[in-house]
Coordinates of C-alpha atoms in Angstrom, one line a residue:
X1 CA -26.0 -0.2 46.1
X2 CA -23.7 -3.0 44.8
X3 CA -25.6 -3.5 41.6
X4 CA -24.7 0.3 40.9
X5 CA -20.8 -0.4 41.3
X6 CA -21.1 -3.3 39.0
X7 CA -23.0 -1.6 36.4
X8 CA -20.6 1.4 36.4
X9 CA -17.5 -1.1 36.3
X10 CA -18.6 -2.8 32.9
X11 CA -19.1 0.7 31.8
X12 CA -15.7 1.6 32.6
X13 CA -14.0 -1.3 31.5
X14 CA -15.5 -1.1 28.2
X15 CA -14.3 2.6 28.2
X16 CA -10.8 1.5 28.8
X17 CA -10.7 -0.7 26.0
X18 CA -12.0 2.1 23.7
X19 CA -9.9 4.3 24.8
X20 CA -6.5 2.5 24.9
X21 CA -7.4 1.2 21.4
X22 CA -8.4 4.5 19.5
X23 CA -7.9 7.4 22.3
X24 CA -11.6 8.1 22.1
X25 CA -14.5 7.0 24.0
X26 CA -17.4 6.5 21.3
X27 CA -21.1 8.0 22.1
X28 CA -22.4 4.4 21.5
X29 CA -20.6 3.5 24.7
X30 CA -21.4 6.8 26.9
X31 CA -25.1 7.4 25.7
X32 CA -26.3 3.7 26.9
X33 CA -24.2 4.1 30.0
X34 CA -26.2 7.5 30.9
X35 CA -29.4 6.1 30.2
X36 CA -29.2 2.8 31.6
X37 CA -27.9 4.6 35.1
X38 CA -30.9 6.9 34.7
X39 CA -33.1 4.0 34.2
X40 CA -31.9 2.0 37.0
X41 CA -32.1 4.6 39.6
X42 CA -35.4 5.7 38.2
X43 CA -36.9 2.0 38.7
X44 CA -35.1 1.3 42.0
X45 CA -35.7 4.4 43.7
X46 CA -38.2 6.1 42.0
X47 CA -38.5 9.8 41.8
X48 CA -35.6 10.3 44.7
X49 CA -33.3 7.6 42.7
X50 CA -33.7 9.7 39.4
X51 CA -33.1 12.8 41.0
X52 CA -30.1 11.3 42.3
X53 CA -28.8 10.1 39.0
X54 CA -29.6 13.6 37.4
X55 CA -27.5 15.1 39.7
X56 CA -24.8 13.2 39.5
X57 CA -25.3 13.3 35.7
X58 CA -24.7 16.9 35.9
X59 CA -22.1 17.2 38.5
X60 CA -19.8 15.0 36.3
X61 CA -21.0 16.4 33.0
X62 CA -20.6 20.2 34.4
X63 CA -17.4 19.4 35.9
X64 CA -15.8 18.0 32.9
X65 CA -17.1 20.3 30.5
X66 CA -15.2 23.1 32.4
X67 CA -12.0 20.9 31.9
X68 CA -13.0 20.3 28.1
X69 CA -13.0 24.1 27.7
X70 CA -9.6 24.5 28.9
X71 CA -8.2 21.6 26.7
X72 CA -7.5 19.0 29.5
X73 CA -9.7 16.4 28.5
X74 CA -11.8 15.4 25.1
X75 CA -15.4 15.4 24.9
X76 CA -15.7 11.7 25.2
X77 CA -14.0 12.0 28.9
X78 CA -17.0 14.5 29.6
X79 CA -19.8 12.1 28.7
X80 CA -17.8 9.4 30.5
X81 CA -18.2 11.4 33.8
X82 CA -21.7 12.1 33.3
X83 CA -22.0 8.1 33.0
X84 CA -20.3 8.0 36.0
X85 CA -22.7 10.4 37.8
X86 CA -25.7 8.8 36.7
X87 CA -24.6 5.3 37.7
X88 CA -23.1 6.4 41.1
X89 CA -24.0 9.9 42.3
X90 CA -22.6 13.5 42.8
X91 CA -20.3 13.0 45.4
X92 CA -18.5 9.7 44.0
X93 CA -18.4 11.6 40.5
X94 CA -16.6 14.7 42.4
X95 CA -14.3 12.4 44.3
X96 CA -13.4 10.2 41.0
X97 CA -12.7 13.2 38.7
X98 CA -10.4 14.8 41.9
X99 CA -8.4 11.5 41.9
X100 CA -8.4 11.0 38.4
X101 CA -7.1 14.3 37.9
X102 CA -4.4 13.8 40.5
X103 CA -3.4 10.5 38.8
X104 CA -3.4 12.0 35.3
X105 CA -0.8 14.6 37.1
X106 CA 1.3 12.0 38.1
X107 CA 1.3 9.8 35.1
X108 CA 2.4 13.1 33.0
X109 CA 5.2 13.7 35.5
X110 CA 6.5 10.1 35.0
X111 CA 6.1 10.5 31.1
X112 CA 7.9 13.8 31.2
X113 CA 10.8 12.4 33.5
X114 CA 11.0 9.2 31.2
X115 CA 11.4 11.0 28.1
X116 CA 13.9 13.4 29.6
X117 CA 11.7 16.5 28.3
X118 CA 11.0 17.9 32.0
X119 CA 13.5 21.0 31.6
X120 CA 12.2 21.9 28.0
X121 CA 8.8 21.8 28.8
X122 CA 9.3 23.8 32.1
X123 CA 11.2 26.5 30.0
X124 CA 8.1 26.5 27.3
X125 CA 5.5 26.6 30.0
X126 CA 7.2 29.9 31.5
X127 CA 7.9 31.7 28.6
X128 CA 4.3 31.1 27.7
X129 CA 3.4 32.5 31.2
X130 CA 5.3 35.3 30.7
X131 CA 4.3 36.2 27.5
X132 CA 0.6 35.8 28.3
X133 CA 1.2 38.0 31.7
X134 CA 3.1 40.8 29.2
X135 CA 0.2 40.5 27.0
X136 CA 2.7 39.6 24.2
X137 CA 0.8 38.7 20.8
X138 CA 1.3 35.1 19.9
X139 CA 1.8 33.8 23.2
X140 CA -0.9 32.3 25.0
X141 CA -1.4 29.6 27.6
X142 CA -3.3 27.7 24.6
X143 CA -0.6 28.3 21.9
X144 CA 1.3 25.2 21.0
X145 CA -1.2 22.2 21.3
X146 CA 0.4 20.1 18.8
X147 CA 3.3 19.9 21.6
X148 CA 1.1 18.9 24.3
X149 CA 1.5 15.6 26.0
X150 CA -1.5 13.1 25.1
X151 CA -2.4 9.8 26.7
X152 CA -5.4 8.1 27.2
X153 CA -7.2 9.6 30.3
X154 CA -8.9 6.1 31.4
X155 CA -5.5 5.2 32.3
X156 CA -5.9 7.5 35.3
X157 CA -9.7 7.3 35.4
X158 CA -9.6 3.6 36.7
X159 CA -7.4 4.2 39.4
X160 CA -9.3 7.5 40.4
X161 CA -12.6 5.7 40.6
X162 CA -11.0 2.9 42.4
X163 CA -9.6 5.5 45.1
X164 CA -12.9 7.2 45.5
X165 CA -14.6 4.0 46.0
X166 CA -12.2 2.9 48.6
X167 CA -12.2 6.4 50.2
X168 CA -16.1 6.4 50.4
X169 CA -16.4 3.1 51.6
X170 CA -14.1 3.3 54.5

């Protein structure tokens, strides 16, 4: 299983560099990661290995697709987690996603506090939720996307994957 972690780590390192540079994770990186994860498991484990990789791929893709629909992550992140799942399986990709979201929340909180925008963002959020609950037109939870805070999700994914690795290897 060590080769699987190394293969995924190479893929994640490349994704980190591209995400930091351009805030995107390109298909020319994610597609080979998914296909190579399926191929390695198929060759090393036969049908059972291929099913393991397919289950991980589906778990990672499906979970992040929901987050994409909510506007929390980009499409590259969805395919990134499909690649992680293809290499390391369902349990690992699920743990990685949970830890990554927790790290993203912590990073977002630190950015908001650093920029001293905490009260302004809290007030906007409360007004948005209040307008949504009162069915007011023009106020929805998805309004004002241009004011949403953005940072490369890979900054949260790397510690999330490391945390999942440590947790699952204990």
